[in-house]
GROMACS .gro file of C-alpha atoms in nm:
model
   75
    1MET     CA    1  10.035  11.226   9.498
    2SER     CA    2  10.141  11.233   9.899
    3MET     CA    3  10.494  11.083   9.983
    4MET     CA    4  10.307  10.743  10.104
    5ASP     CA    5  10.166  10.731   9.773
    6LYS     CA    6  10.546  10.791   9.631
    7ILE     CA    7  10.694  10.520   9.849
    8LYS     CA    8  10.466  10.288   9.732
    9SER     CA    9  10.477  10.340   9.366
   10MET     CA   10  10.890  10.300   9.434
   11LEU     CA   11  10.846   9.991   9.608
   12LYS     CA   12  10.587   9.822   9.377
   13GLY     CA   13  10.678   9.483   9.256
   14HIS     CA   14  10.972   9.455   9.503
   15PRO     CA   15  10.834   9.280   9.796
   16GLN     CA   16  11.170   9.097   9.919
   17GLN     CA   17  11.335   9.385   9.938
   18THR     CA   18  11.047   9.578  10.088
   19ASN     CA   19  11.041   9.306  10.321
   20GLN     CA   20  11.433   9.321  10.407
   21GLY     CA   21  11.404   9.711  10.453
   22ILE     CA   22  11.159   9.667  10.717
   23GLU     CA   23  11.338   9.401  10.864
   24LYS     CA   24  11.653   9.591  10.860
   25ALA     CA   25  11.485   9.910  11.029
   26GLY     CA   26  11.310   9.684  11.284
   27ASP     CA   27  11.646   9.522  11.423
   28TYR     CA   28  11.801   9.921  11.418
   29VAL     CA   29  11.523  10.046  11.669
   30ASP     CA   30  11.558   9.695  11.895
   31ASP     CA   31  11.910   9.739  11.872
   32ARG     CA   32  11.902  10.125  11.996
   33THR     CA   33  11.634  10.068  12.220
   34GLN     CA   34  11.787   9.733  12.387
   35GLY     CA   35  11.513   9.549  12.323
   36LYS     CA   36  11.272   9.753  12.508
   37HIS     CA   37  10.977   9.823  12.336
   38ARG     CA   38  11.009   9.520  12.107
   39ARG     CA   39  10.657   9.422  12.061
   40HIS     CA   40  10.582   9.756  11.966
   41VAL     CA   41  10.826   9.731  11.696
   42ASP     CA   42  10.715   9.413  11.582
   43THR     CA   43  10.381   9.558  11.567
   44ALA     CA   44  10.465   9.837  11.337
   45GLN     CA   45  10.641   9.605  11.122
   46ASP     CA   46  10.367   9.430  11.038
   47ARG     CA   47  10.157   9.731  10.965
   48MET     CA   48  10.419   9.840  10.749
   49ARG     CA   49  10.449   9.554  10.557
   50GLU     CA   50  10.044   9.569  10.543
   51GLN     CA   51  10.081   9.935  10.405
   52LEU     CA   52  10.385   9.878  10.170
   53GLY     CA   53  10.320   9.522  10.016
   54GLY     CA   54  10.586   9.363  10.161
   55GLU     CA   55  10.629   8.961  10.208
   56GLY     CA   56  10.651   8.780  10.555
   57GLY     CA   57  10.624   8.875  10.915
   58ARG     CA   58  10.475   8.688  11.156
   59PRO     CA   59  10.263   8.350  11.069
   60GLY     CA   60   9.920   8.393  11.174
   61PRO     CA   61   9.688   8.146  11.270
   62ALA     CA   62   9.553   7.932  10.966
   63PRO     CA   63   9.135   8.005  10.877
   64GLY     CA   64   8.938   7.772  10.999
   65PRO     CA   65   8.677   7.587  10.879
   66ASP     CA   66   8.421   7.845  10.982
   67ARG     CA   67   8.670   8.154  10.973
   68GLY     CA   68   8.798   8.339  10.647
   69PRO     CA   69   9.140   8.430  10.595
   70ASP     CA   70   9.065   8.772  10.679
   71GLU     CA   71   8.897   8.772  10.988
   72PRO     CA   72   9.092   8.797  11.317
   73PRO     CA   73   9.169   8.487  11.558
   74ARG     CA   74   8.914   8.423  11.830
   75ALA     CA   75   9.015   8.477  12.185
   0.00000   0.00000   0.00000
């Protein structure tokens, strides 16, 4: 069992706590870097939520009539 699998199993069923931990870690990095890498930190937080199943995140575009919820937004 990999380390990531162990972490996922520990966090399973606790999406609110997972999200709080991800937010707290991102805020810490933002503070330490004085916000210089905020965009990258936000991206990392979003990917962590996807991997670990945290809830929340930045709101995305609403799915349109010809676009499903899993499709990326069009430019």
